[in-house]
Amino acid sequence: MAMAALRREGRRLAPLISPQSITAVRSSVISQEQAPLGLRSISTQIVRNRMKSVKNIQKITKAMKMVAASKLRAIQVRAENSRGLWQPFTALLGDSPSVDVKKNVIVTISSDKGLCGGINSTSVKTSKALKKLTAGPEKETKYVVLGEKAKAQLIRDSKKDIELSITELQKNPLNYTQVSVLADDILKNVEYDALRIVFNKFQSVVSFLPTVATVLSPEAVEKEAESGGKLGELDSYEIEGGETKSEVLQNLGEFQFSCVLFNAVLENACSEQGARMSAMDSSSRNAGDMLDRLTLTYNRTRQASITTELIEIISGASALEG
Amino acid sequence: MFRQASRLLAQTLRAGLRPFSSDLPAAPTSDSAFIESWKKVIPNIEPPKTPSNFLRPRPATPTSIPSKITVNFVLPYASELSAKEVDMVIIPATTGQMGVLPGHVPTIAELKPGVLSVHEGNDVTKYFLSSGFAFIHANSVADIIAVEAVRIDHIDPSLVQKGLAEFTQKLSSATTELEKAEAQIGVELHSALNSALSG
């Protein structure tokens, strides 16, 4: 019964088959048959190329994920250990993000390398929102940018507001000396009443919280102490050391800034590695899915071309017979 | 599908998906004024967190003087002592060695390179600090923040002597202000180390 069907097929196609036009006919017949599904016979090569490149991408992203995971393990320990550093300062001086001062400086911390998900964009969004929040008559807000990615985004619309930009922070492993030199640089070159450090706090491998830590200049601390609140108790503290109270408070402010900045930089680096891990993980999963789909397409194409070859052969044979 | 799910689960477990116990906001307070003003100006974005969200709660000021003082000794790369109850600490303030007992008046002290000794019962642990700050609060909590600290028994005396000689020589042969300042710092540090080891 199958042979009868094939013979009928052969008789139908027989008038179309002639030696010169065989290649043209083949492609036209095939494209007629498979036009609704797109070109496929000549595209087994194309599909195979795509599969090879997608497989390479999958391997690369998987390797990047492993690298990010190992870097994360190393830096997570250090970030965890540095968490005790800012607690005493906040316990003493309180945390006053809603302080109203004339000169605000927003220190945005970001990464130098990309492919780390959306953490740099969230930092920049938070910085811009803070700038809007602290704007007002007679007030000015400037940026200090750490990291290439935030610089690229902020330079587009706030080029004149960027006081200082520092890149290649993580060329050598992060340590306190490097960060304190950086803090010294910032404090010397930038006039400020309040410094707001914007970074991504590392809560877990999948969760990074945008955080803003506020450090006040000694004059702002004096002003806040007079107005009361947490800083009002500052006067009850005896000051030991140094010649004057203001000198000690200035040293305290600078020390606080370098400690908070150190913790912030470490947390941001952790968040960067964690975000990169999850970005690369989803990327390799997507590549895997795409590879599955391409494999199915490839097999379908292969089988279809085999079937058409068979049909041609059989129809040719039956045409000769009958 | 189940293989993938178990693989994902193993991945997340391996990656250490656990909340940090070093960071639990037991009493998460936040600056409500900040959040209010944020929401008014920028309603679409969530307000960012602030350090007060993550601050570990501190004991309240007791009415009577407590028997022990709680010490938090932190360094940039580690928390040496965290909420340890001791009898007394002696800190090297710039004005001299200062003994801190429970019920000490609230103080902010700037520290110079010197020895910090922690007395608990009969044990005394001595650390050499590079410099830093010490806060003593009304609730008998002492926060000592130092840039570098080493235990005294980990210091090699011969290296100290060598360093002292080297820096004294550099001080005498220094030409620019910067060199002089650097050599001066080296001499001060090494002589403090020397006296710490001997005393």
PDB file of C-alpha atoms in Angstrom, chain A residues 62 65-66 72-73 76-78 80-92 95-98 125-126 128-130 132-133 176 196 201-206 209-214 230 234 236-242 247-249 251-253 255 259 262 266-267 277 281 285 289 292, chain B residues 4 7-8 11-12 14-23 25 31 33-35 37-39 41-43 45-58 72 74-79 93-96 98 104-110 131-133 135-138 143-147:
ATOM      1  CA  LYS A  62      29.678  29.044  32.741  1.00  0.00           C
ATOM      2  CA  LYS A  65      30.207  32.219  36.663  1.00  0.00           C
ATOM      3  CA  MET A  66      32.738  29.879  38.305  1.00  0.00           C
ATOM      4  CA  LEU A  72      32.953  36.109  45.764  1.00  0.00           C
ATOM      5  CA  ARG A  73      34.013  33.507  48.318  1.00  0.00           C
ATOM      6  CA  GLN A  76      32.764  37.796  51.181  1.00  0.00           C
ATOM      7  CA  VAL A  77      34.915  36.847  54.143  1.00  0.00           C
ATOM      8  CA  ARG A  78      36.638  40.230  54.140  1.00  0.00           C
ATOM      9  CA  GLU A  80      31.857  40.246  56.639  1.00  0.00           C
ATOM     10  CA  ASN A  81      34.859  41.020  58.822  1.00  0.00           C
ATOM     11  CA  SER A  82      34.787  44.700  57.988  1.00  0.00           C
ATOM     12  CA  ARG A  83      31.182  45.065  59.044  1.00  0.00           C
ATOM     13  CA  GLY A  84      32.124  45.808  62.625  1.00  0.00           C
ATOM     14  CA  LEU A  85      34.071  48.855  61.485  1.00  0.00           C
ATOM     15  CA  TRP A  86      31.257  51.324  60.913  1.00  0.00           C
ATOM     16  CA  GLN A  87      29.027  50.226  63.783  1.00  0.00           C
ATOM     17  CA  PRO A  88      30.793  52.223  66.530  1.00  0.00           C
ATOM     18  CA  PHE A  89      30.613  55.419  64.489  1.00  0.00           C
ATOM     19  CA  THR A  90      26.896  55.076  63.844  1.00  0.00           C
ATOM     20  CA  ALA A  91      26.364  54.194  67.498  1.00  0.00           C
ATOM     21  CA  LEU A  92      28.172  57.366  68.555  1.00  0.00           C
ATOM     22  CA  ASP A  95      22.770  58.291  61.221  1.00  0.00           C
ATOM     23  CA  SER A  96      21.209  61.392  59.769  1.00  0.00           C
ATOM     24  CA  PRO A  97      20.477  60.932  56.079  1.00  0.00           C
ATOM     25  CA  SER A  98      17.830  63.642  56.178  1.00  0.00           C
ATOM     26  CA  LYS A 125      19.521  55.873  39.883  1.00  0.00           C
ATOM     27  CA  THR A 126      19.839  56.238  43.642  1.00  0.00           C
ATOM     28  CA  LYS A 128      20.440  60.904  40.827  1.00  0.00           C
ATOM     29  CA  ALA A 129      17.433  60.620  43.128  1.00  0.00           C
ATOM     30  CA  LEU A 130      19.541  61.783  46.075  1.00  0.00           C
ATOM     31  CA  LYS A 132      17.089  65.631  43.361  1.00  0.00           C
ATOM     32  CA  LEU A 133      16.242  65.180  47.030  1.00  0.00           C
ATOM     33  CA  TYR A 176      42.495  49.653  54.015  1.00  0.00           C
ATOM     34  CA  ARG A 196      26.684  60.591  51.084  1.00  0.00           C
ATOM     35  CA  LYS A 201      25.089  46.335  50.368  1.00  0.00           C
ATOM     36  CA  PHE A 202      25.601  42.630  50.043  1.00  0.00           C
ATOM     37  CA  GLN A 203      22.818  40.810  51.830  1.00  0.00           C
ATOM     38  CA  SER A 204      22.976  37.467  50.035  1.00  0.00           C
ATOM     39  CA  VAL A 205      24.058  36.021  46.717  1.00  0.00           C
ATOM     40  CA  VAL A 206      20.803  37.035  45.108  1.00  0.00           C
ATOM     41  CA  LEU A 209      20.342  46.511  48.727  1.00  0.00           C
ATOM     42  CA  PRO A 210      21.144  50.029  47.592  1.00  0.00           C
ATOM     43  CA  THR A 211      22.340  51.823  50.698  1.00  0.00           C
ATOM     44  CA  VAL A 212      23.339  55.370  51.472  1.00  0.00           C
ATOM     45  CA  ALA A 213      25.692  56.139  54.359  1.00  0.00           C
ATOM     46  CA  THR A 214      26.024  59.744  55.529  1.00  0.00           C
ATOM     47  CA  LYS A 230      21.247  61.659  68.606  1.00  0.00           C
ATOM     48  CA  LEU A 234      27.763  64.384  71.836  1.00  0.00           C
ATOM     49  CA  SER A 236      28.210  64.925  77.175  1.00  0.00           C
ATOM     50  CA  TYR A 237      31.294  63.099  75.912  1.00  0.00           C
ATOM     51  CA  GLU A 238      34.653  64.098  77.290  1.00  0.00           C
ATOM     52  CA  ILE A 239      37.304  64.625  74.657  1.00  0.00           C
ATOM     53  CA  GLU A 240      40.713  63.144  75.351  1.00  0.00           C
ATOM     54  CA  GLY A 241      43.683  63.945  73.258  1.00  0.00           C
ATOM     55  CA  GLY A 242      44.546  66.642  70.782  1.00  0.00           C
ATOM     56  CA  GLU A 247      40.768  69.036  66.060  1.00  0.00           C
ATOM     57  CA  VAL A 248      39.716  65.729  67.565  1.00  0.00           C
ATOM     58  CA  LEU A 249      36.316  65.970  65.908  1.00  0.00           C
ATOM     59  CA  ASN A 251      40.194  63.603  62.944  1.00  0.00           C
ATOM     60  CA  LEU A 252      37.152  61.618  63.968  1.00  0.00           C
ATOM     61  CA  GLY A 253      35.248  62.725  60.888  1.00  0.00           C
ATOM     62  CA  PHE A 255      38.575  58.440  60.244  1.00  0.00           C
ATOM     63  CA  CYS A 259      36.205  53.372  57.614  1.00  0.00           C
ATOM     64  CA  PHE A 262      36.310  50.859  53.152  1.00  0.00           C
ATOM     65  CA  LEU A 266      34.102  45.867  49.983  1.00  0.00           C
ATOM     66  CA  GLU A 267      30.324  45.418  50.070  1.00  0.00           C
ATOM     67  CA  MET A 277      27.349  35.136  39.128  1.00  0.00           C
ATOM     68  CA  ASP A 281      24.112  31.748  35.378  1.00  0.00           C
ATOM     69  CA  ARG A 285      20.815  28.711  31.096  1.00  0.00           C
ATOM     70  CA  ASP A 289      17.669  26.521  26.083  1.00  0.00           C
ATOM     71  CA  ASP A 292      18.008  22.687  22.713  1.00  0.00           C
TER      72      ASP A 292
ATOM     73  CA  GLN B   4      17.732  20.805  36.648  1.00  0.00           C
ATOM     74  CA  ARG B   7      21.160  21.181  40.197  1.00  0.00           C
ATOM     75  CA  LEU B   8      19.916  24.723  40.787  1.00  0.00           C
ATOM     76  CA  GLN B  11      24.211  25.583  43.146  1.00  0.00           C
ATOM     77  CA  THR B  12      22.459  28.037  45.425  1.00  0.00           C
ATOM     78  CA  ARG B  14      26.954  25.822  47.428  1.00  0.00           C
ATOM     79  CA  ALA B  15      27.037  29.563  46.835  1.00  0.00           C
ATOM     80  CA  GLY B  16      26.281  30.072  50.515  1.00  0.00           C
ATOM     81  CA  LEU B  17      22.778  31.431  50.338  1.00  0.00           C
ATOM     82  CA  ARG B  18      22.352  32.225  53.990  1.00  0.00           C
ATOM     83  CA  PRO B  19      21.612  35.550  55.666  1.00  0.00           C
ATOM     84  CA  PHE B  20      24.607  36.910  57.489  1.00  0.00           C
ATOM     85  CA  SER B  21      24.392  36.483  61.217  1.00  0.00           C
ATOM     86  CA  SER B  22      26.934  39.300  61.460  1.00  0.00           C
ATOM     87  CA  ASP B  23      24.359  41.660  60.040  1.00  0.00           C
ATOM     88  CA  PRO B  25      18.882  43.941  62.132  1.00  0.00           C
ATOM     89  CA  ASP B  31      15.112  57.358  59.650  1.00  0.00           C
ATOM     90  CA  ALA B  33      12.034  61.666  58.082  1.00  0.00           C
ATOM     91  CA  PHE B  34      14.374  60.557  55.313  1.00  0.00           C
ATOM     92  CA  ILE B  35      11.910  58.005  53.958  1.00  0.00           C
ATOM     93  CA  SER B  37      11.034  63.186  52.151  1.00  0.00           C
ATOM     94  CA  TRP B  38      12.255  60.554  49.666  1.00  0.00           C
ATOM     95  CA  LYS B  39       8.743  59.336  48.954  1.00  0.00           C
ATOM     96  CA  VAL B  41      10.234  63.708  45.758  1.00  0.00           C
ATOM     97  CA  ILE B  42      10.880  60.302  44.186  1.00  0.00           C
ATOM     98  CA  PRO B  43       7.764  58.176  44.496  1.00  0.00           C
ATOM     99  CA  ILE B  45      11.987  54.251  43.428  1.00  0.00           C
ATOM    100  CA  GLU B  46      12.280  52.433  46.745  1.00  0.00           C
ATOM    101  CA  PRO B  47      14.188  54.498  49.301  1.00  0.00           C
ATOM    102  CA  PRO B  48      17.706  53.168  49.871  1.00  0.00           C
ATOM    103  CA  LYS B  49      18.678  51.585  53.153  1.00  0.00           C
ATOM    104  CA  THR B  50      20.759  53.471  55.679  1.00  0.00           C
ATOM    105  CA  PRO B  51      23.252  52.204  58.243  1.00  0.00           C
ATOM    106  CA  SER B  52      20.687  52.539  61.021  1.00  0.00           C
ATOM    107  CA  ASN B  53      18.778  49.676  59.366  1.00  0.00           C
ATOM    108  CA  PHE B  54      21.725  47.409  59.979  1.00  0.00           C
ATOM    109  CA  LEU B  55      22.941  48.701  63.318  1.00  0.00           C
ATOM    110  CA  ARG B  56      23.281  46.056  65.950  1.00  0.00           C
ATOM    111  CA  PRO B  57      21.238  47.159  68.964  1.00  0.00           C
ATOM    112  CA  ARG B  58      23.118  48.642  71.870  1.00  0.00           C
ATOM    113  CA  ASN B  72      34.118  45.971  70.984  1.00  0.00           C
ATOM    114  CA  VAL B  74      37.427  46.307  65.678  1.00  0.00           C
ATOM    115  CA  LEU B  75      39.992  46.482  62.918  1.00  0.00           C
ATOM    116  CA  PRO B  76      39.382  47.046  59.206  1.00  0.00           C
ATOM    117  CA  TYR B  77      39.887  43.391  58.427  1.00  0.00           C
ATOM    118  CA  ALA B  78      38.501  41.679  61.519  1.00  0.00           C
ATOM    119  CA  SER B  79      36.532  42.195  64.699  1.00  0.00           C
ATOM    120  CA  ALA B  93      45.308  57.713  74.457  1.00  0.00           C
ATOM    121  CA  THR B  94      47.375  60.598  73.136  1.00  0.00           C
ATOM    122  CA  THR B  95      47.248  62.077  76.625  1.00  0.00           C
ATOM    123  CA  GLY B  96      48.686  58.908  78.142  1.00  0.00           C
ATOM    124  CA  MET B  98      43.915  55.610  80.301  1.00  0.00           C
ATOM    125  CA  HIS B 104      33.465  55.513  83.173  1.00  0.00           C
ATOM    126  CA  VAL B 105      32.273  58.921  81.997  1.00  0.00           C
ATOM    127  CA  PRO B 106      31.409  59.014  78.268  1.00  0.00           C
ATOM    128  CA  THR B 107      34.615  59.848  76.405  1.00  0.00           C
ATOM    129  CA  ILE B 108      35.939  60.157  72.889  1.00  0.00           C
ATOM    130  CA  ALA B 109      39.671  59.451  72.967  1.00  0.00           C
ATOM    131  CA  GLU B 110      42.186  59.688  70.165  1.00  0.00           C
ATOM    132  CA  SER B 131      46.413  54.322  66.184  1.00  0.00           C
ATOM    133  CA  GLY B 132      42.719  54.930  66.123  1.00  0.00           C
ATOM    134  CA  PHE B 133      39.875  56.078  68.285  1.00  0.00           C
ATOM    135  CA  PHE B 135      34.573  55.695  72.389  1.00  0.00           C
ATOM    136  CA  ILE B 136      33.301  55.012  75.863  1.00  0.00           C
ATOM    137  CA  HIS B 137      29.550  55.280  76.151  1.00  0.00           C
ATOM    138  CA  ALA B 138      27.330  55.918  79.108  1.00  0.00           C
ATOM    139  CA  ASP B 143      34.339  50.791  71.196  1.00  0.00           C
ATOM    140  CA  ILE B 144      37.965  50.695  70.205  1.00  0.00           C
ATOM    141  CA  ILE B 145      38.668  51.165  66.507  1.00  0.00           C
ATOM    142  CA  ALA B 146      42.261  50.722  65.402  1.00  0.00           C
ATOM    143  CA  VAL B 147      43.867  50.602  62.008  1.00  0.00           C
TER     144      VAL B 147
END
